[in-house]
Structure formats: C-alpha cells, structure tokens
Coordinates of C-alpha atoms in Angstrom, one line a residue:
Chain Z
E247 CA 99.9 126.8 113.0
V248 CA 96.8 128.3 114.6
Q249 CA 93.9 125.9 114.8
L250 CA 90.4 126.5 116.1
L251 CA 88.0 123.5 116.3
E252 CA 84.4 124.1 117.2
S253 CA 82.2 121.2 118.5
G254 CA 78.9 120.9 120.4
G255 CA 76.4 121.7 117.6
G256 CA 73.4 119.7 116.7
L257 CA 69.6 119.6 116.4
V258 CA 67.7 121.0 119.5
Q259 CA 64.1 121.8 120.1
P260 CA 62.9 125.5 120.6
G261 CA 63.5 126.4 124.2
G262 CA 66.4 123.9 124.5
S263 CA 70.0 124.4 125.4
L264 CA 73.3 123.6 123.9
R265 CA 76.9 124.3 124.8
L266 CA 79.4 124.9 122.1
S267 CA 83.2 124.6 122.6
C268 CA 86.1 125.9 120.6
A269 CA 89.4 124.1 121.2
A270 CA 92.4 126.3 120.3
S271 CA 96.0 125.6 119.6
G272 CA 99.0 127.2 118.0
F273 CA 99.0 130.4 119.9
T274 CA 99.0 131.8 123.4
F275 CA 95.3 131.4 124.1
S276 CA 95.1 133.4 127.2
T277 CA 96.4 136.6 125.5
Y278 CA 93.8 136.7 122.8
G279 CA 90.2 137.9 122.9
M280 CA 87.9 135.3 121.2
T281 CA 84.8 135.8 119.4
W282 CA 81.7 133.9 118.3
V283 CA 80.2 134.7 115.0
R284 CA 77.2 132.9 113.3
Q285 CA 75.9 132.5 109.9
A286 CA 72.3 131.4 109.2
P287 CA 71.8 129.4 106.1
G288 CA 72.2 131.6 103.0
K289 CA 72.7 134.7 105.1
G290 CA 75.6 137.0 106.1
L291 CA 77.7 136.9 109.2
E292 CA 76.5 138.0 112.5
W293 CA 78.6 138.8 115.5
V294 CA 77.4 136.9 118.6
S295 CA 79.8 137.5 121.5
L296 CA 83.3 138.6 122.5
I297 CA 85.3 137.7 125.6
N298 CA 88.7 139.2 126.4
G299 CA 91.8 137.2 127.3
D300 CA 91.4 137.0 130.9
A301 CA 87.5 136.7 130.8
G302 CA 87.2 139.9 132.7
S303 CA 85.1 141.5 130.0
T304 CA 82.3 139.9 127.9
Y305 CA 80.1 141.5 125.2
Y306 CA 76.9 140.2 123.4
A307 CA 74.8 141.1 120.5
D308 CA 71.3 142.2 121.5
S309 CA 69.8 139.3 119.8
V310 CA 71.4 136.8 122.2
K311 CA 71.8 139.0 125.2
G312 CA 70.3 137.3 128.4
R313 CA 70.2 133.8 126.7
F314 CA 73.8 133.1 125.7
T315 CA 76.8 133.1 127.9
V316 CA 80.4 133.1 126.7
S317 CA 83.3 131.8 128.9
R318 CA 86.7 130.4 128.5
D319 CA 89.1 128.0 130.3
N320 CA 92.6 129.3 129.8
S321 CA 94.0 126.2 131.3
K322 CA 92.3 124.0 128.7
N323 CA 92.7 126.5 125.7
T324 CA 89.1 126.2 125.2
L325 CA 86.3 128.8 124.5
Y326 CA 82.6 128.1 125.3
L327 CA 79.2 129.4 124.4
Q328 CA 76.3 128.3 126.6
M329 CA 73.1 128.8 124.5
N330 CA 69.7 128.7 126.4
S331 CA 66.2 129.4 125.4
L332 CA 67.1 128.6 121.8
R333 CA 64.8 129.9 119.0
A334 CA 64.4 128.9 115.4
E335 CA 66.3 132.1 114.4
D336 CA 69.3 130.9 116.2
T337 CA 69.8 128.3 113.5
A338 CA 73.1 128.9 112.0
V339 CA 76.7 127.8 111.7
Y340 CA 78.6 129.0 114.7
Y341 CA 82.3 130.0 114.2
C342 CA 84.9 130.9 116.7
A343 CA 87.6 133.4 115.8
N344 CA 90.7 134.7 117.6
G345 CA 92.3 138.0 117.8
A346 CA 91.1 141.7 117.7
D347 CA 90.1 141.4 114.1
F348 CA 89.0 137.8 113.7
Q349 CA 92.5 136.8 112.6
H350 CA 91.8 133.0 112.4
W351 CA 88.5 131.1 112.2
G352 CA 87.5 127.5 112.9
Q353 CA 85.4 125.4 110.5
G354 CA 82.2 126.1 112.4
T355 CA 79.5 123.9 114.0
L356 CA 75.9 123.8 112.9
V357 CA 73.2 124.5 115.3
A358 CA 69.6 123.7 114.1
V359 CA 66.7 124.8 116.2
S360 CA 63.5 123.0 115.2
S361 CA 60.7 120.9 116.5
Chain Y
Q75 CA 72.3 146.6 116.3
A76 CA 72.5 148.4 113.0
G77 CA 75.0 147.0 110.5
L78 CA 77.3 148.4 108.0
T79 CA 76.2 149.1 104.4
Q80 CA 77.7 147.2 101.6
P81 CA 76.5 146.9 98.0
P82 CA 75.0 143.4 97.6
S83 CA 76.9 142.6 94.3
V84 CA 79.7 143.9 92.2
S85 CA 80.7 142.4 88.8
K86 CA 84.0 143.0 87.2
A87 CA 85.9 141.5 84.3
L88 CA 88.9 139.3 84.6
R89 CA 92.1 141.3 85.2
Q90 CA 90.2 144.5 86.0
T91 CA 90.0 146.3 89.3
A92 CA 87.1 146.0 91.8
T93 CA 86.5 148.5 94.7
L94 CA 84.2 147.3 97.4
T95 CA 82.7 149.8 99.8
C96 CA 81.5 149.7 103.4
T97 CA 79.7 152.6 105.0
G98 CA 79.2 153.0 108.7
N99 CA 79.3 156.0 111.1
S100 CA 81.5 157.9 113.4
N101 CA 81.2 155.3 116.2
N102 CA 82.4 152.3 114.1
V103 CA 84.2 152.7 110.7
G104 CA 84.9 156.4 111.3
N105 CA 86.4 155.5 114.6
Q106 CA 88.7 152.5 114.4
G107 CA 88.2 151.5 110.7
A108 CA 86.9 148.2 109.3
A109 CA 88.3 144.8 109.0
W110 CA 87.7 143.0 105.7
L111 CA 86.9 139.2 105.2
Q112 CA 86.5 136.9 102.3
Q113 CA 84.3 133.9 102.3
H114 CA 84.1 131.3 99.6
Q115 CA 81.0 129.2 99.4
G116 CA 81.1 126.4 101.9
H117 CA 84.2 127.7 103.7
P118 CA 84.8 129.8 106.8
P119 CA 85.7 133.5 106.4
K120 CA 89.3 134.5 106.0
L121 CA 90.7 137.8 107.2
L122 CA 92.0 140.0 104.3
S123 CA 92.7 143.3 106.2
Y124 CA 92.9 144.5 109.6
R125 CA 91.1 147.6 110.8
N126 CA 94.4 149.6 110.4
N127 CA 94.3 148.6 106.6
N128 CA 97.4 146.3 107.1
R129 CA 97.2 142.8 105.4
P130 CA 97.9 139.6 107.4
S131 CA 100.8 137.5 106.3
G132 CA 100.1 135.6 103.2
I133 CA 97.4 137.9 101.7
S134 CA 98.0 139.0 98.1
E135 CA 99.5 142.5 97.5
R136 CA 96.6 142.8 94.9
L137 CA 94.4 143.7 97.8
S138 CA 94.5 147.0 99.6
A139 CA 92.2 148.6 102.1
S140 CA 91.6 152.3 102.9
R141 CA 89.3 154.6 104.7
S142 CA 87.8 157.9 104.1
G143 CA 85.5 159.3 107.0
N144 CA 82.9 156.7 107.7
T145 CA 83.5 154.7 104.5
A146 CA 86.0 151.9 104.2
S147 CA 87.0 150.4 100.9
L148 CA 88.7 147.3 99.6
T149 CA 90.4 147.4 96.3
I150 CA 91.4 144.2 94.4
T151 CA 93.6 144.7 91.2
G152 CA 94.2 142.2 88.5
L153 CA 91.0 140.3 89.3
Q154 CA 91.4 136.5 89.1
P155 CA 88.7 133.7 89.1
E156 CA 89.6 132.9 92.7
D157 CA 88.6 136.4 93.8
E158 CA 85.0 135.4 93.2
A159 CA 83.6 135.2 96.7
D160 CA 81.6 137.1 99.3
Y161 CA 83.3 140.0 101.0
Y162 CA 82.3 141.3 104.4
C163 CA 83.4 144.4 106.3
S164 CA 83.2 144.6 110.2
A165 CA 83.9 147.3 112.7
W166 CA 83.8 147.7 116.5
D167 CA 81.0 150.0 117.4
S168 CA 82.1 152.1 120.5
S169 CA 78.7 153.3 121.3
L170 CA 77.1 149.8 121.2
S171 CA 80.1 148.0 122.6
A172 CA 79.6 145.4 119.9
W173 CA 81.0 144.4 116.5
V174 CA 78.9 145.1 113.5
F175 CA 79.1 143.5 110.2
G176 CA 78.1 144.6 106.7
G177 CA 75.6 142.5 104.8
G178 CA 78.3 141.3 102.4
T179 CA 79.1 142.0 98.8
K180 CA 79.1 139.1 96.3
L181 CA 82.0 139.7 93.8
T182 CA 81.6 138.2 90.4
V183 CA 84.6 137.9 88.1
L184 CA 83.3 137.8 84.5

C-alpha cells in the first residue's frame, strides 16, 4: 500500500523558513517523480513543484521560484521542500503526491505564515 | 501561470448524469490531456482519471473522461450522494514547464 506522510508544517513569521518532509513507502520511490501541491484555506489546488526520480530535473511555480527548493533523498525514501522568505500568501495545506498524474496523495501538512 | 477553466458549480439530481468540463489550450489540455481529481471536504484529493483518460484501479466505472481539442470532460453517470465533492482538472503545460490546475467545480447532487 502506498503511503505518503508529510511533516514539518507549523506557524512561522513572514520572512521565515520551514522545511517540509514527505516520507514515502509502498512503492519504488526512486523511480517516481514527486510533486508538491498546496491549498490555501477555502481555495483550490495550486501546483508548487516537481522533481523527477533521480533529482536531475526540478520545476517550480512562478509564485515560489527563487524562494522554495525541492529535493529528495532516495536512500531515505523522502521528499523535501525547503521554503524560505515565506509570505502570508504561502499559508496553505501542503500535500505531496507521487507519479506522473498525482496518483497518490498524503494527508497534508499545514503551513501558516503570520506575525 | 494561467490556469485551466472549470465552471465553479454544477448541480444535478440523484441518479442523473453530470458532465464537468475543463478548458485549456494547445500547450496543456490539447497536448497531453488532463488528469481529474476529486476532493471531499477535509480530505486530500484523489485521482479519478489519468491524462490518457484511463481510470486508476478502484475507481468506479460510472466515471469516464474524454477530450476534444483543448477541452477535457469528466462524465459521472448514475449520480450518488457520495459524488458530491469538488472536482479539479490538471494538465502539464509544455510551454511553461509547469503543471496547471483548474479552479475546481463543486458538484452538488440534489
């Protein structure tokens, strides 16, 4: 059974940093592209970032480019999202998903940016 | 990054058929098609259909996806109360090198 478990969310002040993790199990992690998607309270889904299986390619939404960095450790079956220079508009539930078409999703972790 | 266009809401009666639409352009929906996701309140999204219109294992045969040009569609037949949810489409945009989402359609089953 595929399981994705996000962690690392919390309350942070504007301008601060957080690192999210997504622990994966139940599939061959290194062969799957992994995606971060976020959802602001009461809003729709917003794609954040994609990393391919060997971490050779990364992609970002314009809204986070230059502030967020996606990475992965295939030896630990874990996906990361380093978030710097956080803004109020980054407040959202952050989900990780696997596969080319978001085949499986985690339960999400809440990031709240507020002073 | 411009998103895909979905109607904000659709209402249909129990046991009727609902067709949800998702309009993009030749760089996204028209290129590789759209994936469809369902989200119930308070839960993570769930994949209903791959971009190639195939259903993942375990997804009801009442759901079918298709595409015509730059518009993707999700048809749900025999609507049930559990079909009431938010539905999102998403596509890879080859010109942006980014995924784009639709704003979501809230399906109400009357």
